[in-house]
PDB file of C-alpha atoms in Angstrom:
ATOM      1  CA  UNK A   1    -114.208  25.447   4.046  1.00  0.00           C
ATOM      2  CA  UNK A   2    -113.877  22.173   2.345  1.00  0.00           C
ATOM      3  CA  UNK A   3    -117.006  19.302   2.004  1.00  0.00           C
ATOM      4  CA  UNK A   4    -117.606  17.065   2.804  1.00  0.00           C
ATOM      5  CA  UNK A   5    -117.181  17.582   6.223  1.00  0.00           C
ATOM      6  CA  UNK A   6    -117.858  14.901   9.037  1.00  0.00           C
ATOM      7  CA  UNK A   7    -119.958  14.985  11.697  1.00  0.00           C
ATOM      8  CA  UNK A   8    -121.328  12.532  14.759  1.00  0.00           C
ATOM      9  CA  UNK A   9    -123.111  11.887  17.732  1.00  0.00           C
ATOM     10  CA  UNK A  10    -121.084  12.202  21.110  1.00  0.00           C
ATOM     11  CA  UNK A  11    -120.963   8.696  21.499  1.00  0.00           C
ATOM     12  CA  UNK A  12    -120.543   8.349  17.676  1.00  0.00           C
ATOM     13  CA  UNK A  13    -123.214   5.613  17.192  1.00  0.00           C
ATOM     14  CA  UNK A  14    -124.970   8.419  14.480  1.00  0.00           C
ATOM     15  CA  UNK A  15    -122.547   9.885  12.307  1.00  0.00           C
ATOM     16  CA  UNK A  16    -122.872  11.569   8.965  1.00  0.00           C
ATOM     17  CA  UNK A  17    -121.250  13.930   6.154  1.00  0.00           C
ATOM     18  CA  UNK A  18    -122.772  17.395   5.270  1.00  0.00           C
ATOM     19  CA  UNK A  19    -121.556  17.149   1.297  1.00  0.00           C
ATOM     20  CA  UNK A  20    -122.324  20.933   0.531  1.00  0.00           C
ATOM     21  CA  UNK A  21    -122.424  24.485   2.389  1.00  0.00           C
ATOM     22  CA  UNK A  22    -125.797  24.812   4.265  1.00  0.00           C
ATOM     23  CA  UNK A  23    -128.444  27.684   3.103  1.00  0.00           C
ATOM     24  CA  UNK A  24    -127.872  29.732   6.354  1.00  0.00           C
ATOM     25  CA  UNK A  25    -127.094  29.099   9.838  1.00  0.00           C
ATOM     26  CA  UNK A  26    -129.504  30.819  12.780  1.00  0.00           C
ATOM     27  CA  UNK A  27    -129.462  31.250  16.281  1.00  0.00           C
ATOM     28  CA  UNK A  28    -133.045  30.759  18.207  1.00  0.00           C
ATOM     29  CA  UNK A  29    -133.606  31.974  21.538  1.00  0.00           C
ATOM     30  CA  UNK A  30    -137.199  30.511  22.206  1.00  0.00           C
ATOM     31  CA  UNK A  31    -137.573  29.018  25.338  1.00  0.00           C
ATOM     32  CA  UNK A  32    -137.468  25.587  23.714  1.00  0.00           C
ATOM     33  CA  UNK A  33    -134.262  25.902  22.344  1.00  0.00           C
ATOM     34  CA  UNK A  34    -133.012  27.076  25.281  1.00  0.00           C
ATOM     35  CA  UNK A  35    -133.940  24.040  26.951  1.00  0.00           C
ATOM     36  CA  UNK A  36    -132.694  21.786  24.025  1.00  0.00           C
ATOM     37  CA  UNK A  37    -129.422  23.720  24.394  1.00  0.00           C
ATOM     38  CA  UNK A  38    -129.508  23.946  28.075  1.00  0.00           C
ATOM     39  CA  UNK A  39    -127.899  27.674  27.478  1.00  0.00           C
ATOM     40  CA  UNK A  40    -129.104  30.765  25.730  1.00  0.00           C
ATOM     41  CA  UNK A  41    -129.802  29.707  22.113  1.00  0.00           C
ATOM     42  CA  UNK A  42    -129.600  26.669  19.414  1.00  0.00           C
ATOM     43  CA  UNK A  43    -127.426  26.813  16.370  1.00  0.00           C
ATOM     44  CA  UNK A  44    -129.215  25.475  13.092  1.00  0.00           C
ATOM     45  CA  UNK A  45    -127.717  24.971  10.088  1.00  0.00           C
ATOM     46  CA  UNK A  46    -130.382  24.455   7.004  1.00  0.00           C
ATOM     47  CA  UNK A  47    -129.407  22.557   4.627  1.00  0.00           C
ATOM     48  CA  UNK A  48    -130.933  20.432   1.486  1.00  0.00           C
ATOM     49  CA  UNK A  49    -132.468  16.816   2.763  1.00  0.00           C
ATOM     50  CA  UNK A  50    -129.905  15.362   0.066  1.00  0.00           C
ATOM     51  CA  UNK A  51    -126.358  17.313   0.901  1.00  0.00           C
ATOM     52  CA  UNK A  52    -126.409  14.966   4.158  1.00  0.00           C
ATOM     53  CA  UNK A  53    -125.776  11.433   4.732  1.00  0.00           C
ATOM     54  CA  UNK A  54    -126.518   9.389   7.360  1.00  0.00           C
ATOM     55  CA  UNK A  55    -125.008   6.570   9.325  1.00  0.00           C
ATOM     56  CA  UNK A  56    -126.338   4.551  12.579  1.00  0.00           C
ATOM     57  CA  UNK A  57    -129.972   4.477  14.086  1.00  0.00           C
ATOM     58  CA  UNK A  58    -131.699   7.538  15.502  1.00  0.00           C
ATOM     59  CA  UNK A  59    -135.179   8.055  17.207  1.00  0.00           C
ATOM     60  CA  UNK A  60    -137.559  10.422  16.222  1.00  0.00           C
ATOM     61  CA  UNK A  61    -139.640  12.792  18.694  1.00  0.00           C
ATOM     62  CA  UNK A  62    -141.927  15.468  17.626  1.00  0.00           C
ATOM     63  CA  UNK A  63    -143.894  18.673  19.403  1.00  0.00           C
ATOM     64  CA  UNK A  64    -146.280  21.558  17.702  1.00  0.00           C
ATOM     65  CA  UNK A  65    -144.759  24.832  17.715  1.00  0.00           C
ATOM     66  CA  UNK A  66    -145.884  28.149  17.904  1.00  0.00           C
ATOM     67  CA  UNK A  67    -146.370  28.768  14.399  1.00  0.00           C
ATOM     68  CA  UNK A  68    -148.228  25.326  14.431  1.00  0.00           C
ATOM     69  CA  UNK A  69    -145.897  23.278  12.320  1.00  0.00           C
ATOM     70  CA  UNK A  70    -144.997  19.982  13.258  1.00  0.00           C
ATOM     71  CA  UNK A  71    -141.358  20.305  14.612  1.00  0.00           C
ATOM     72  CA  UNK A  72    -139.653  16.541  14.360  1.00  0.00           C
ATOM     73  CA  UNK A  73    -136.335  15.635  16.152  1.00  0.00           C
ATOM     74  CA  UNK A  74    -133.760  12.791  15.296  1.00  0.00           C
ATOM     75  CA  UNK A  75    -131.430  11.904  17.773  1.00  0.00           C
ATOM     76  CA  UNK A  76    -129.470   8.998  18.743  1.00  0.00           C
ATOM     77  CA  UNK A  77    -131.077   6.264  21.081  1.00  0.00           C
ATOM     78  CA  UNK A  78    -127.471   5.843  22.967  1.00  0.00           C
ATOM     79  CA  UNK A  79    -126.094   9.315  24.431  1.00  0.00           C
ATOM     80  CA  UNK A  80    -129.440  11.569  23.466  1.00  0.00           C
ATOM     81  CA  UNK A  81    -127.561  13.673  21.082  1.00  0.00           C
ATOM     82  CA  UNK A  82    -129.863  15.751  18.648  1.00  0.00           C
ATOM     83  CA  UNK A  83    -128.790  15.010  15.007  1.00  0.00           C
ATOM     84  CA  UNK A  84    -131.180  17.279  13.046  1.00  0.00           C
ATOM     85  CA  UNK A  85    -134.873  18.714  13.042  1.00  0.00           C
ATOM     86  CA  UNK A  86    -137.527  18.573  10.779  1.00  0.00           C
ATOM     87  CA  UNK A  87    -140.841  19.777   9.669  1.00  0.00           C
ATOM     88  CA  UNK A  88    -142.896  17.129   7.632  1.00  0.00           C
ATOM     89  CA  UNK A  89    -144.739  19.768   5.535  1.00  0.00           C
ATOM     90  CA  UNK A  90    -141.412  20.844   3.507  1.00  0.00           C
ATOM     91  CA  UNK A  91    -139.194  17.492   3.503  1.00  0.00           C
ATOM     92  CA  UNK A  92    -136.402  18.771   1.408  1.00  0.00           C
ATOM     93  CA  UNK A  93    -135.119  20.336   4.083  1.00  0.00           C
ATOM     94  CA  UNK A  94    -133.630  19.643   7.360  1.00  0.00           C
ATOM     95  CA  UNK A  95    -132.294  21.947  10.216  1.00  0.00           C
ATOM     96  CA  UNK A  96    -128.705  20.361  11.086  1.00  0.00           C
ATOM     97  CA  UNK A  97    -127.295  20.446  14.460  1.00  0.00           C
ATOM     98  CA  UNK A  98    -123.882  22.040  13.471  1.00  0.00           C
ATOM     99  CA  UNK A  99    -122.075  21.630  16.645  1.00  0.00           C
ATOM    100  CA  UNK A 100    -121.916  17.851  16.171  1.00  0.00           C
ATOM    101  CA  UNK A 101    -119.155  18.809  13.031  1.00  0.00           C
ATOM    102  CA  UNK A 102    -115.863  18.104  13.081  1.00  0.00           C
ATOM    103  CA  UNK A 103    -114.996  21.475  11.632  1.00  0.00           C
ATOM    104  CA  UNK A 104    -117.465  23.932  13.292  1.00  0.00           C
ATOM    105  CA  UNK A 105    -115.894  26.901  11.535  1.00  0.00           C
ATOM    106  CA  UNK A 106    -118.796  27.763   9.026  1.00  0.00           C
ATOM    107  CA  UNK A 107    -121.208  27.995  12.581  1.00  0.00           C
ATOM    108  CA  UNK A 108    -121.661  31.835  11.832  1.00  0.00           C
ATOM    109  CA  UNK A 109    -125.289  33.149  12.425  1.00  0.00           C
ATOM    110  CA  UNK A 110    -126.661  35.377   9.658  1.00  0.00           C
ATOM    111  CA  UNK A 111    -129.706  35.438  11.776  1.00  0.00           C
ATOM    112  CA  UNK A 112    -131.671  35.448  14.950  1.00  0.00           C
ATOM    113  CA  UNK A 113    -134.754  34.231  15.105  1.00  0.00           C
ATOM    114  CA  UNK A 114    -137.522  34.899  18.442  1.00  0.00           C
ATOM    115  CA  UNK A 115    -135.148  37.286  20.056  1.00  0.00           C
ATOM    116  CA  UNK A 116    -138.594  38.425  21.987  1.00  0.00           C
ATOM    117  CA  UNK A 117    -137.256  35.400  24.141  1.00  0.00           C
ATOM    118  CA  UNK A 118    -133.867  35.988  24.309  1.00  0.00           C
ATOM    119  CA  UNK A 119    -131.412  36.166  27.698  1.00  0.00           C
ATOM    120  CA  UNK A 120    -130.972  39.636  29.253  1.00  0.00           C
ATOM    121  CA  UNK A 121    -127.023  38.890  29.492  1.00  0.00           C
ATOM    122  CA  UNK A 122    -126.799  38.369  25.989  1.00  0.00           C
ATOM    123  CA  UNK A 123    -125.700  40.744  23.003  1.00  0.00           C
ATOM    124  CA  UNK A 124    -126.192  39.823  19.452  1.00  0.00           C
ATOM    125  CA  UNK A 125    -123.491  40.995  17.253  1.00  0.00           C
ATOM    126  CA  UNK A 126    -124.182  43.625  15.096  1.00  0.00           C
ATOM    127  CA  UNK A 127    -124.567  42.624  10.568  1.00  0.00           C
ATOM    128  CA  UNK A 128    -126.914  39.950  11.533  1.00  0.00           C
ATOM    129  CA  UNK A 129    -130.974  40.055  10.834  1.00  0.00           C
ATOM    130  CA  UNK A 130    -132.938  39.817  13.643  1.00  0.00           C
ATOM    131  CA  UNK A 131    -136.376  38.881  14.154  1.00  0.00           C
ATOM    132  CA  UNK A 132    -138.497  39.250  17.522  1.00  0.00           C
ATOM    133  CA  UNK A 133    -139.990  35.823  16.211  1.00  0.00           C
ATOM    134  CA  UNK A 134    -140.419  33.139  13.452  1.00  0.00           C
ATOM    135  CA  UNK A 135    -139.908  35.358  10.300  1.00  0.00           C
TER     136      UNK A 135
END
């Protein structure tokens, strides 16, 4: 896979370019990703604060989670697309929203995370960690 690669809102008033490989990607199945996703799980790519670069204005939202951690959103104000998420407490990272890439073909889970939560009709492939919540 070759960086940068590009990546944008659907009505492209956010864009951006992820300049290196992310950390890992994950799939959640907690119920709030679910909704976020409106299907069975969230893709999130973690990557360093600084290997993305950002273009266009986004809002911000934030809720607790379970752990307790502060978990921030940016999306764009126009179509309601979620750009990234956040925790305040470690800000060199973010959690990128991979399907808004150009090139999706590095969106391969190493991991599932809260699988305690996770849709009956679904079967996660075997070589991936799994965890029954935040590990």
């Amino acid at each position: 896979m070759q960086y940068p690669i590009s990546g944008s809102c659907q009505c492209g008033g956010v864009t951006y370019q992820l300049l290196s490989e992310p950390m890992m990607v994950v799939a959640c199945h907690c119920k709030e990703c679910q909704k976020l996703s409106t299907s069975a799980f969230s893709i999130t790519a973690m990557v360093a604060r600084d290997s993305v670069k950002f273009n266009g204005k986004m809002t911000e939202w934030r809720r607790s989670a379970a752990s307790g951690n502060i978990n921030g959103a940016m999306f764009c104000p126009t179509c309601g697309n979620r750009i990234y998420h956040f925790n305040p407490q470690e800000p060199d990272k973010i959690k990128l929203k991979p399907a808004n890439l150009s090139d999706t073909g590095m969106i391969k889970p190493t991991a599932h995370v809260w699988v305690s939560e996770k849709q009956d009709w679904y079967d996660i492939p075997e070589g991936v960690a799994v965890y029954d919540k935040q590990p």
